[in-house]
Coordinates of C-alpha atoms in Angstrom, one line a residue:
Chain A
M1 CA 114.1 -8.8 88.1
T2 CA 117.5 -10.5 87.8
L3 CA 117.5 -13.8 85.9
E4 CA 119.2 -16.8 87.4
V5 CA 121.1 -18.5 84.5
F6 CA 122.9 -21.8 84.9
F7 CA 125.6 -22.8 82.4
A8 CA 125.5 -26.6 82.1
G9 CA 128.8 -27.3 80.4
D10 CA 132.3 -28.5 81.2
A11 CA 135.2 -26.3 82.4
D12 CA 136.5 -25.8 78.8
R13 CA 133.2 -24.7 77.5
W14 CA 132.6 -22.4 80.5
A15 CA 136.1 -20.8 79.9
A16 CA 135.2 -20.2 76.2
Y17 CA 131.7 -18.8 76.8
R18 CA 131.8 -17.0 80.2
D19 CA 133.2 -13.7 79.0
P20 CA 131.4 -13.5 75.7
L21 CA 128.1 -14.3 77.4
K22 CA 128.6 -11.7 80.1
R23 CA 129.5 -9.1 77.6
A24 CA 126.5 -9.9 75.4
L25 CA 124.2 -9.8 78.3
R26 CA 125.5 -6.4 79.3
E27 CA 125.2 -5.1 75.7
A28 CA 121.6 -6.5 75.5
G29 CA 120.8 -4.7 78.8
V30 CA 119.8 -8.0 80.5
A31 CA 120.1 -8.3 84.3
A32 CA 121.3 -11.8 84.8
K33 CA 123.3 -13.8 87.3
L34 CA 125.3 -16.3 85.1
R35 CA 126.9 -19.2 87.0
D36 CA 128.4 -22.6 86.1
S37 CA 126.9 -24.1 89.3
A38 CA 123.3 -24.4 90.5
P39 CA 123.1 -24.9 94.3
E40 CA 119.4 -24.2 94.2
P41 CA 118.1 -25.6 90.9
A42 CA 114.5 -24.5 91.6
R43 CA 115.6 -20.9 91.5
V44 CA 117.1 -21.2 88.0
D45 CA 115.2 -19.3 85.3
A46 CA 117.1 -20.6 82.3
V47 CA 119.7 -23.2 81.5
V48 CA 122.4 -22.7 78.8
C49 CA 123.9 -26.0 77.5
G50 CA 126.1 -27.6 74.9
P51 CA 125.6 -30.8 73.1
G52 CA 127.1 -32.7 76.0
A53 CA 123.9 -32.1 78.0
A54 CA 122.3 -35.2 76.3
E55 CA 123.0 -37.1 79.6
F56 CA 122.3 -34.1 81.9
D57 CA 119.4 -34.3 84.5
F58 CA 117.1 -31.3 83.8
A59 CA 114.4 -32.5 86.2
P60 CA 115.5 -30.4 89.2
F61 CA 115.1 -27.2 87.2
V62 CA 111.4 -27.1 87.9
N63 CA 111.0 -23.4 87.4
A64 CA 113.3 -23.0 84.4
R65 CA 111.3 -21.4 81.5
A66 CA 114.0 -22.1 78.8
V67 CA 116.8 -24.4 77.9
L68 CA 119.1 -22.6 75.4
C69 CA 121.3 -24.8 73.4
L70 CA 124.7 -23.6 72.0
W71 CA 124.4 -26.1 69.1
A72 CA 122.3 -26.1 66.0
G73 CA 121.6 -29.9 66.1
V74 CA 119.4 -30.9 69.0
E75 CA 118.5 -34.5 68.2
K76 CA 120.5 -35.9 71.1
L77 CA 119.0 -33.4 73.6
L78 CA 115.5 -34.3 72.4
A79 CA 116.2 -37.9 73.4
N80 CA 116.9 -36.8 77.0
P81 CA 113.6 -37.6 78.8
T82 CA 114.3 -35.1 81.7
L83 CA 114.3 -32.2 79.3
T84 CA 110.7 -31.0 79.4
Q85 CA 111.4 -27.2 79.4
P86 CA 111.0 -25.1 76.2
L87 CA 114.1 -25.7 74.2
A88 CA 115.7 -23.2 71.8
R89 CA 118.5 -24.2 69.4
M90 CA 121.3 -22.1 68.1
V91 CA 121.1 -20.2 64.9
D92 CA 124.4 -18.4 64.8
P93 CA 125.1 -16.0 61.9
A94 CA 128.8 -16.9 62.0
M95 CA 128.1 -20.6 62.0
T96 CA 125.9 -20.0 59.0
E97 CA 128.7 -18.1 57.2
G98 CA 131.2 -20.9 58.0
M99 CA 128.7 -23.5 56.6
V100 CA 128.1 -21.5 53.4
E101 CA 131.9 -21.2 52.9
Y102 CA 132.4 -24.9 53.4
V103 CA 129.5 -25.8 51.0
V104 CA 130.6 -23.3 48.3
G105 CA 134.3 -24.3 48.6
H106 CA 133.6 -28.0 48.3
V107 CA 131.0 -27.6 45.6
L108 CA 133.6 -25.6 43.6
W109 CA 136.2 -28.2 44.4
H110 CA 134.0 -30.9 42.7
H111 CA 132.7 -28.5 40.0
L112 CA 136.2 -27.3 38.9
G113 CA 137.7 -30.8 39.3
I114 CA 140.5 -29.5 41.5
G115 CA 141.2 -33.1 42.5
V116 CA 142.0 -33.9 38.9
D117 CA 144.7 -31.2 38.8
L118 CA 146.1 -32.2 42.2
A119 CA 146.5 -35.7 40.8
R120 CA 148.4 -34.4 37.8
Q121 CA 151.4 -32.6 39.4
D122 CA 153.6 -35.0 37.4
G123 CA 155.1 -32.8 34.7
H124 CA 152.5 -33.6 32.1
W125 CA 150.6 -30.6 30.8
Q126 CA 147.1 -31.9 30.2
P127 CA 144.6 -29.0 29.5
R128 CA 141.0 -29.9 29.9
S129 CA 137.7 -28.1 29.4
V130 CA 135.9 -27.0 32.6
K131 CA 132.2 -26.6 32.6
I132 CA 130.8 -23.2 33.8
A133 CA 128.4 -23.1 36.8
R134 CA 125.4 -22.1 34.7
D135 CA 125.7 -25.5 33.0
R136 CA 125.9 -27.3 36.4
Q137 CA 123.0 -28.4 38.5
V138 CA 123.4 -28.5 42.3
T139 CA 120.7 -29.7 44.7
V140 CA 120.5 -28.7 48.3
L141 CA 118.4 -31.0 50.5
G142 CA 117.1 -28.9 53.4
L143 CA 116.0 -25.3 53.1
G144 CA 116.3 -24.1 56.7
A145 CA 118.6 -21.2 57.7
L146 CA 121.7 -23.1 56.6
G147 CA 120.3 -24.6 53.4
Q148 CA 118.7 -21.4 52.2
A149 CA 122.0 -19.5 52.8
A150 CA 124.0 -22.1 51.0
A151 CA 121.6 -22.4 48.1
G152 CA 121.5 -18.6 47.7
A153 CA 125.3 -18.3 47.6
L154 CA 125.5 -21.1 45.0
A155 CA 122.8 -19.4 42.9
A156 CA 124.8 -16.1 43.1
L157 CA 127.7 -17.9 41.5
N158 CA 125.3 -18.9 38.6
F159 CA 124.9 -22.5 39.5
R160 CA 121.5 -23.9 38.6
V161 CA 120.4 -24.6 42.1
H162 CA 117.5 -27.0 43.1
G163 CA 116.3 -27.1 46.7
W164 CA 114.2 -29.6 48.6
S165 CA 112.3 -29.3 51.8
R166 CA 109.6 -31.4 53.5
T167 CA 107.1 -28.6 53.3
P168 CA 106.9 -26.2 50.3
R169 CA 109.4 -23.2 50.5
S170 CA 110.2 -20.4 48.1
V171 CA 113.8 -19.3 47.9
S172 CA 114.8 -16.6 45.4
G173 CA 116.9 -18.0 42.5
V174 CA 116.4 -21.6 43.6
I175 CA 114.2 -24.2 41.9
C176 CA 112.2 -25.5 44.9
H177 CA 110.8 -29.0 45.3
S178 CA 109.0 -30.4 48.3
G179 CA 107.5 -33.5 49.8
D180 CA 108.0 -37.1 48.9
G181 CA 107.1 -36.5 45.2
G182 CA 109.5 -33.6 44.9
L183 CA 112.4 -35.5 46.4
R184 CA 112.8 -37.7 43.3
D185 CA 113.0 -34.7 41.0
A186 CA 115.4 -32.9 43.3
L187 CA 117.7 -35.9 43.4
A188 CA 117.4 -36.6 39.6
A189 CA 118.7 -33.0 39.0
A190 CA 121.7 -33.3 41.4
E191 CA 125.0 -33.4 39.5
I192 CA 126.3 -32.2 42.9
L193 CA 124.2 -33.0 46.0
V194 CA 124.5 -31.1 49.3
T195 CA 122.7 -32.5 52.4
L196 CA 121.7 -29.9 55.0
L197 CA 118.8 -31.6 56.7
P198 CA 118.4 -31.9 60.4
H199 CA 118.4 -35.5 61.8
T200 CA 114.8 -36.4 62.7
P201 CA 112.9 -39.7 62.5
D202 CA 111.8 -38.6 59.0
T203 CA 115.4 -38.0 57.7
E204 CA 117.0 -41.0 59.3
G205 CA 118.8 -42.9 56.5
L206 CA 117.1 -40.8 53.9
L207 CA 119.8 -41.4 51.4
D208 CA 119.4 -45.2 51.1
A209 CA 120.1 -47.4 48.1
R210 CA 116.8 -46.6 46.4
R211 CA 117.1 -42.8 46.7
L212 CA 120.8 -42.8 45.7
S213 CA 119.7 -44.6 42.5
W214 CA 117.6 -41.6 41.7
L215 CA 120.8 -39.4 41.3
P216 CA 122.2 -39.0 37.8
P217 CA 125.1 -41.5 37.3
G218 CA 128.4 -40.0 38.5
A219 CA 126.8 -37.6 41.0
M220 CA 129.0 -36.0 43.6
L221 CA 127.8 -35.8 47.3
I222 CA 128.7 -33.3 50.0
N223 CA 127.3 -34.0 53.5
P224 CA 128.0 -31.3 56.1
G225 CA 124.5 -31.9 57.7
R226 CA 124.1 -35.0 59.8
G227 CA 125.8 -38.4 59.5
A228 CA 122.5 -40.3 60.0
L229 CA 121.0 -38.9 56.8
I230 CA 123.0 -41.4 54.9
D231 CA 122.9 -45.2 54.8
E232 CA 126.7 -45.7 54.8
D233 CA 126.6 -49.2 53.3
A234 CA 124.4 -47.9 50.5
L235 CA 126.8 -45.0 49.8
L236 CA 129.8 -47.3 49.7
A237 CA 127.9 -49.5 47.2
A238 CA 127.0 -46.5 45.1
L239 CA 130.7 -45.3 45.1
H240 CA 131.7 -48.8 44.1
S241 CA 129.3 -48.9 41.1
G242 CA 130.2 -45.4 40.1
Q243 CA 126.6 -44.1 40.6
V244 CA 128.2 -41.7 43.1
A245 CA 131.5 -40.5 41.7
A246 CA 132.9 -38.8 44.8
A247 CA 131.8 -37.8 48.3
T248 CA 133.0 -35.2 50.8
L249 CA 131.7 -36.1 54.2
D250 CA 132.0 -33.9 57.3
V251 CA 129.6 -35.8 59.6
F252 CA 129.2 -39.4 60.5
R253 CA 127.0 -41.8 62.5
T254 CA 129.9 -42.4 64.8
E255 CA 132.2 -39.5 65.6
P256 CA 135.2 -39.4 65.7
L257 CA 135.0 -41.6 62.6
P258 CA 136.7 -44.9 63.7
A259 CA 140.2 -45.4 62.3
G260 CA 139.2 -48.6 60.4
H261 CA 136.2 -47.1 58.7
P262 CA 136.2 -47.7 54.9
F263 CA 135.5 -43.9 54.2
W264 CA 139.1 -43.0 55.4
A265 CA 140.9 -45.1 52.8
H266 CA 138.4 -44.7 49.9
P267 CA 140.1 -42.9 47.0
R268 CA 137.0 -41.0 46.1
V269 CA 135.9 -40.1 49.6
T270 CA 137.2 -37.0 51.4
V271 CA 136.7 -37.0 55.2
T272 CA 136.6 -33.7 57.0
P273 CA 136.4 -33.9 60.8
H274 CA 133.1 -32.2 61.5
I275 CA 134.5 -28.7 60.8
A276 CA 132.0 -27.3 58.3
A277 CA 130.3 -25.1 60.9
E278 CA 131.3 -24.5 64.5
T279 CA 129.4 -22.4 67.0
R280 CA 131.5 -19.3 67.7
P281 CA 131.3 -18.0 71.3
V282 CA 131.1 -14.3 70.5
T283 CA 128.3 -14.5 68.0
A284 CA 126.5 -17.4 69.7
A285 CA 126.6 -15.4 73.0
R286 CA 124.6 -12.6 71.3
V287 CA 121.9 -15.1 70.3
I288 CA 121.7 -16.5 73.9
A289 CA 121.6 -13.0 75.3
E290 CA 118.7 -12.0 73.0
N291 CA 116.7 -15.0 74.1
L292 CA 117.4 -14.2 77.8
R293 CA 116.2 -10.6 77.1
R294 CA 113.0 -12.0 75.6
L295 CA 112.6 -14.3 78.6
A296 CA 113.0 -11.3 81.0
T297 CA 110.4 -9.3 79.1
D298 CA 108.0 -12.2 78.4
E299 CA 108.5 -12.0 74.6
P300 CA 108.4 -15.2 72.5
L301 CA 111.8 -17.0 72.3
L302 CA 113.6 -17.3 69.0
H303 CA 114.5 -20.7 67.4
L304 CA 112.2 -22.7 69.7
V305 CA 112.4 -26.4 68.9
D306 CA 109.2 -28.1 67.7
R307 CA 109.4 -31.5 69.4
A308 CA 107.0 -33.1 66.9
R309 CA 109.2 -32.1 64.0
G310 CA 112.4 -32.7 65.9
Y311 CA 114.1 -29.4 65.2
Chain B
M1 CA 126.5 -3.8 2.4
T2 CA 127.8 -7.3 3.0
L3 CA 131.0 -7.4 5.2
E4 CA 133.8 -9.5 4.0
V5 CA 135.2 -11.3 7.1
F6 CA 138.3 -13.4 7.1
F7 CA 138.8 -16.0 9.9
A8 CA 142.6 -16.3 10.4
G9 CA 142.9 -19.5 12.5
D10 CA 143.8 -23.1 12.0
A11 CA 141.3 -25.8 10.9
D12 CA 140.5 -26.9 14.5
R13 CA 139.6 -23.4 15.5
W14 CA 137.6 -22.8 12.3
A15 CA 135.6 -26.0 13.0
A16 CA 134.9 -24.8 16.6
Y17 CA 133.9 -21.2 15.6
R18 CA 132.3 -21.4 12.1
D19 CA 128.8 -22.4 13.2
P20 CA 128.6 -20.3 16.4
L21 CA 129.9 -17.2 14.4
K22 CA 127.4 -17.7 11.6
R23 CA 124.5 -18.1 14.0
A24 CA 125.6 -15.1 16.0
L25 CA 125.8 -13.0 12.9
R26 CA 122.4 -14.1 11.8
E27 CA 120.9 -13.3 15.3
A28 CA 122.6 -9.9 15.2
G29 CA 121.2 -9.2 11.8
V30 CA 124.7 -8.6 10.3
A31 CA 125.1 -9.3 6.6
A32 CA 128.6 -10.8 6.3
K33 CA 130.4 -13.3 4.2
L34 CA 132.6 -15.3 6.6
R35 CA 135.4 -17.4 5.2
D36 CA 138.6 -19.1 6.4
S37 CA 140.5 -18.0 3.2
A38 CA 141.2 -14.6 1.7
P39 CA 141.9 -14.8 -2.0
E40 CA 141.6 -11.0 -2.2
P41 CA 142.9 -9.5 1.1
A42 CA 142.3 -6.0 0.0
R43 CA 138.5 -6.7 -0.1
V44 CA 138.4 -7.9 3.5
D45 CA 136.6 -5.6 6.0
A46 CA 137.5 -7.4 9.2
V47 CA 139.8 -10.2 10.4
V48 CA 138.9 -12.5 13.2
C49 CA 141.9 -14.2 14.8
G50 CA 143.1 -16.4 17.6
P51 CA 146.2 -16.1 19.7
G52 CA 148.1 -18.0 17.0
A53 CA 148.0 -14.9 14.8
A54 CA 151.1 -13.5 16.5
E55 CA 153.1 -14.6 13.4
F56 CA 150.4 -13.8 10.9
D57 CA 151.0 -11.2 8.2
F58 CA 148.3 -8.6 8.5
A59 CA 149.9 -6.2 5.9
P60 CA 147.9 -7.3 2.8
F61 CA 144.6 -6.4 4.6
V62 CA 145.0 -2.8 3.6
N63 CA 141.3 -2.0 3.9
A64 CA 140.4 -4.0 7.0
R65 CA 138.9 -1.7 9.6
A66 CA 139.1 -4.1 12.5
V67 CA 141.1 -7.1 13.8
L68 CA 138.9 -8.9 16.3
C69 CA 140.8 -11.2 18.7
L70 CA 139.1 -14.3 20.2
W71 CA 141.4 -14.1 23.2
A72 CA 141.5 -11.7 26.2
G73 CA 145.3 -11.4 26.3
V74 CA 146.7 -9.6 23.3
E75 CA 150.4 -9.0 24.3
K76 CA 151.7 -11.3 21.6
L77 CA 149.5 -9.8 18.9
L78 CA 150.7 -6.4 19.8
A79 CA 154.3 -7.5 19.2
N80 CA 153.3 -8.3 15.6
P81 CA 154.6 -5.3 13.6
T82 CA 152.2 -6.0 10.6
L83 CA 149.1 -5.5 12.8
T84 CA 148.3 -1.8 12.2
Q85 CA 144.5 -2.1 12.0
P86 CA 142.3 -1.2 15.0
L87 CA 142.4 -4.2 17.4
A88 CA 139.6 -5.4 19.7
R89 CA 140.2 -8.0 22.3
M90 CA 137.7 -10.5 23.7
V91 CA 135.7 -9.8 26.8
D92 CA 133.5 -12.9 26.9
P93 CA 130.9 -13.1 29.7
A94 CA 131.3 -16.9 29.9
M95 CA 135.1 -16.5 30.2
T96 CA 134.6 -14.0 33.0
E97 CA 132.3 -16.5 34.7
G98 CA 134.8 -19.3 34.4
M99 CA 137.5 -17.1 35.8
V100 CA 135.4 -16.0 38.7
E101 CA 134.6 -19.7 39.5
Y102 CA 138.3 -20.6 39.3
V103 CA 139.3 -17.7 41.6
V104 CA 136.6 -18.2 44.1
G105 CA 137.2 -22.0 44.1
H106 CA 140.9 -21.7 44.7
V107 CA 140.6 -18.9 47.2
L108 CA 138.2 -21.1 49.2
W109 CA 140.5 -24.0 48.8
H110 CA 143.3 -22.0 50.5
H111 CA 140.9 -20.3 53.0
L112 CA 139.3 -23.5 54.2
G113 CA 142.6 -25.4 54.2
I114 CA 141.1 -28.2 52.1
G115 CA 144.6 -29.4 51.4
V116 CA 145.1 -30.0 55.1
D117 CA 142.1 -32.3 55.1
L118 CA 143.3 -34.1 52.0
A119 CA 146.6 -34.8 53.6
R120 CA 144.8 -36.3 56.7
Q121 CA 142.8 -39.2 55.2
D122 CA 144.8 -41.5 57.5
G123 CA 142.2 -42.5 60.1
H124 CA 143.2 -39.8 62.6
W125 CA 140.3 -37.5 63.5
Q126 CA 141.9 -34.1 64.0
P127 CA 139.3 -31.3 64.2
R128 CA 140.6 -27.8 63.6
S129 CA 139.2 -24.3 63.8
V130 CA 138.5 -22.7 60.4
K131 CA 138.5 -18.9 60.1
I132 CA 135.5 -17.3 58.5
A133 CA 135.8 -15.2 55.4
R134 CA 135.0 -11.9 57.2
D135 CA 138.2 -12.4 59.1
R136 CA 140.3 -13.1 56.0
Q137 CA 141.8 -10.5 53.7
V138 CA 142.1 -11.2 50.0
T139 CA 143.8 -8.8 47.5
V140 CA 143.0 -8.8 43.8
L141 CA 145.7 -7.2 41.6
G142 CA 144.0 -5.8 38.5
L143 CA 140.5 -4.3 38.5
G144 CA 139.6 -4.8 34.8
A145 CA 136.5 -6.9 33.8
L146 CA 137.9 -10.1 35.3
G147 CA 139.4 -8.5 38.4
Q148 CA 136.3 -6.6 39.2
A149 CA 134.1 -9.7 38.8
A150 CA 136.3 -11.8 40.9
A151 CA 136.7 -9.2 43.7
G152 CA 132.9 -8.7 43.7
A153 CA 132.2 -12.4 44.0
L154 CA 134.7 -12.7 46.9
A155 CA 133.2 -9.7 48.7
A156 CA 129.7 -11.3 48.3
L157 CA 131.1 -14.3 50.3
N158 CA 132.1 -11.8 53.1
F159 CA 135.9 -11.8 52.4
R160 CA 137.5 -8.6 53.2
V161 CA 138.6 -7.7 49.7
H162 CA 141.3 -5.3 48.6
G163 CA 141.8 -4.4 45.0
W164 CA 144.7 -2.7 43.2
S165 CA 144.8 -1.0 39.8
R166 CA 147.3 1.2 38.0
T167 CA 144.8 4.1 37.9
P168 CA 142.2 4.7 40.7
R169 CA 139.0 2.6 40.5
S170 CA 136.0 2.3 42.7
V171 CA 134.4 -1.1 43.1
S172 CA 131.5 -1.7 45.4
G173 CA 132.4 -3.7 48.5
V174 CA 136.1 -3.6 47.7
I175 CA 138.9 -1.5 49.4
C176 CA 140.5 0.0 46.4
H177 CA 144.2 1.0 46.1
S178 CA 146.0 2.4 43.1
G179 CA 149.4 3.4 41.7
D180 CA 152.9 2.6 43.0
G181 CA 152.1 3.8 46.5
G182 CA 148.9 1.8 46.8
L183 CA 150.6 -1.4 45.7
R184 CA 152.5 -1.8 48.9
D185 CA 149.3 -1.4 51.0
A186 CA 147.4 -3.8 48.8
L187 CA 150.2 -6.5 49.1
A188 CA 150.6 -5.9 52.8
A189 CA 146.9 -6.8 53.3
A190 CA 147.0 -10.0 51.2
E191 CA 146.6 -13.1 53.2
I192 CA 145.5 -14.5 49.9
L193 CA 146.7 -12.7 46.7
V194 CA 145.1 -13.1 43.3
T195 CA 146.9 -11.7 40.2
L196 CA 144.6 -10.7 37.3
L197 CA 146.7 -8.1 35.6
P198 CA 147.4 -8.0 31.9
H199 CA 150.9 -8.5 30.7
T200 CA 152.4 -5.2 29.7
P201 CA 155.8 -3.6 30.0
D202 CA 154.6 -2.1 33.4
T203 CA 153.5 -5.4 34.8
E204 CA 156.4 -7.6 33.5
G205 CA 157.9 -9.3 36.6
L206 CA 155.8 -7.2 38.9
L207 CA 156.0 -9.7 41.7
D208 CA 159.7 -9.7 42.2
A209 CA 161.6 -10.4 45.5
R210 CA 161.1 -6.9 46.8
R211 CA 157.3 -6.8 46.3
L212 CA 156.9 -10.4 47.5
S213 CA 158.5 -9.3 50.7
W214 CA 155.7 -6.8 51.2
L215 CA 153.2 -9.7 51.6
P216 CA 152.3 -10.8 55.1
P217 CA 154.5 -13.9 56.0
G218 CA 152.7 -17.1 55.0
A219 CA 150.6 -15.4 52.3
M220 CA 149.0 -17.6 49.6
L221 CA 149.2 -16.8 45.9
I222 CA 146.9 -17.6 43.1
N223 CA 147.9 -16.5 39.5
P224 CA 145.3 -17.1 36.8
G225 CA 146.4 -13.9 35.0
R226 CA 149.7 -14.0 33.1
G227 CA 152.9 -16.0 33.8
A228 CA 155.1 -13.0 33.2
L229 CA 153.7 -11.1 36.1
I230 CA 155.9 -13.2 38.4
D231 CA 159.6 -13.5 38.8
E232 CA 159.7 -17.3 39.1
D233 CA 163.0 -17.5 40.9
A234 CA 161.8 -14.9 43.4
L235 CA 158.6 -16.9 44.0
L236 CA 160.6 -20.1 44.5
A237 CA 162.8 -18.3 47.1
A238 CA 159.7 -16.9 48.8
L239 CA 158.2 -20.4 49.0
H240 CA 161.5 -21.8 50.4
S241 CA 161.6 -19.1 53.1
G242 CA 157.9 -19.5 54.0
Q243 CA 157.2 -15.9 53.0
V244 CA 154.7 -17.5 50.5
A245 CA 153.1 -20.5 52.1
A246 CA 151.5 -21.9 49.0
A247 CA 150.9 -21.0 45.3
T248 CA 148.3 -22.1 42.8
L249 CA 149.5 -21.2 39.3
D250 CA 147.6 -21.5 36.0
V251 CA 149.8 -19.5 33.7
F252 CA 153.6 -19.6 33.1
R253 CA 156.3 -17.8 31.2
T254 CA 156.7 -20.9 29.1
E255 CA 153.6 -23.0 28.3
P256 CA 153.3 -25.9 28.4
L257 CA 155.2 -25.7 31.6
P258 CA 158.4 -27.8 30.9
A259 CA 158.4 -31.2 32.6
G260 CA 161.5 -30.5 34.6
H261 CA 160.3 -27.1 36.0
P262 CA 160.6 -27.0 39.8
F263 CA 156.9 -25.8 40.1
W264 CA 155.7 -29.3 39.2
A265 CA 157.4 -31.1 42.0
H266 CA 157.0 -28.4 44.7
P267 CA 154.9 -29.7 47.6
R268 CA 153.2 -26.3 48.1
V269 CA 152.7 -25.4 44.5
T270 CA 149.6 -26.5 42.5
V271 CA 150.0 -26.3 38.8
T272 CA 146.8 -26.0 36.7
P273 CA 147.3 -26.2 32.9
H274 CA 146.0 -22.7 31.8
I275 CA 142.4 -23.7 32.4
A276 CA 141.1 -20.8 34.6
A277 CA 139.3 -19.2 31.7
E278 CA 138.8 -20.3 28.2
T279 CA 137.1 -18.5 25.5
R280 CA 133.9 -20.3 24.7
P281 CA 132.8 -20.3 21.0
V282 CA 129.0 -19.6 21.5
T283 CA 129.4 -16.6 23.8
A284 CA 132.6 -15.3 22.1
A285 CA 130.8 -15.5 18.7
R286 CA 128.2 -13.1 20.1
V287 CA 130.9 -10.6 21.1
I288 CA 132.5 -10.8 17.6
A289 CA 129.1 -10.4 15.9
E290 CA 128.2 -7.3 18.0
N291 CA 131.5 -5.7 16.9
L292 CA 130.9 -6.6 13.2
R293 CA 127.4 -5.1 13.6
R294 CA 129.0 -1.9 14.9
L295 CA 131.5 -2.0 12.0
A296 CA 128.7 -2.2 9.5
T297 CA 126.9 0.7 11.0
D298 CA 130.0 2.8 11.8
E299 CA 129.5 2.7 15.5
P300 CA 132.5 2.6 17.9
L301 CA 133.9 -0.9 18.4
L302 CA 133.8 -2.5 21.9
H303 CA 137.0 -3.5 23.8
L304 CA 139.4 -1.7 21.5
V305 CA 143.0 -2.1 22.6
D306 CA 145.0 0.9 23.7
R307 CA 148.4 0.3 22.2
A308 CA 150.1 2.7 24.6
R309 CA 148.7 0.8 27.7
G310 CA 149.1 -2.6 26.0
Y311 CA 145.6 -3.9 26.6

């Protein structure tokens, strides 16, 4: 049987993904007809889509057995009422690697105080003592694929790593906390805090004024997860009081971050333009092809989204 | 037998090391009388010294069987003609950790282009693609204790790591080069170059104009090793031509780096004030105590300096 696969994405995305997807399908031995148009939606077996599909009408695809998303975050897709088919999100090994590199790089940036040196290129030699990682506590909120990989890489560099997840998890080398009670302990330990939670109703505005007050004074925050995890006004107030000494933010409630937003001009905030982890066509195509192979052979799909949890 | 140990260092260093050394000696079960004065030099069994001992007169210590240096770099001590006793240098695990953290942090800084983001805090949202580490080649010159640890940590983050040493070495996960012939290959691979060689007559000015020209155009350089490894005029010329895109320098021929030195004002040079790795009293004291234990029991000393090699 040849699968009918519809690519629901704009011309740019189709240009980036068409060849990698065709090659990955060939390598996976999947017989599929992949097209960027769907003249007969009822004949489509699977839809591949990007984050732009939040507004797409999935209703005509009455026989589609899977919607395969090219992105890790699916909160906007889940808000699309026409999407009733089983939905799988992207877990791309290259995206995980990019995220780990971003997290480790920015944690070390804060840990080593590289910003202090950059501000002292003025001819004054001012040696300073630098803590070593085994004396530094880092907390990672979220222990999914990305959080576990980031926490593991930090632990390998001797950081004293705490992790927090909604339900109990066990990660080698990481002091794991869970649930509402564990959150306070995890935040209290965080000299450097990394937020890698999905955006769900439970995590909306998780870092509000109350929870930011649980951090040790002078904590540093890195958010490469989701903008909506943070109450932005509460973070600005915590930066003002010194409760949060510095923040590196890659994701925002509104993207692109508006030109007049106070984060841009704040001397202790570093804005990065949602670059921590991007889906990469070649590796993402292999994940899509594997799920299409499973669809063709009636095996369970990988990375299926649990709508109750929201990811 | 109780060892007579003389601490040859100024008051500040004695204040920092006295208690850690006494505790480490007790923990190692070494009977030693540790003092910062030596009324009878001929009765001293071992001298502990800092880098300031370059000018110290070791001649009266006619029965000392060891000089134990608190620093990793011993080139200045070796130039002291009165030092004829066996010399051991410091290999401090905490210093190695600090060095690894500095190297990984600054490699990721260049790899991720964090400087690009810092220069773009102006309200313009400019996403950019970031390479992942498995597509980035990093070369570490020097595969001693520090070089091996740094190369291993970079390889664990998926960087494609090349290493170079004078004599052939094998390091897991690292593409190893050696000798004069291997140096050209190691430099040609270096999108990011890390220099962790000791300063010896062989490595003096190693990175001269000719060898800098072997780097791929636009290479990035990180020198936490020794200032004298680099021909500073050649580096400035390579920065000017773009052959070297950026440099992070922690060590210099003259330290403190003079206020008027062109490195300070160069827009693509980051100066850090010799902070990559400092000896830490608690962990260094354990290394000293272990060598004193070996001295007391006539076992071979650790980290003995080979005067012919220079380290």
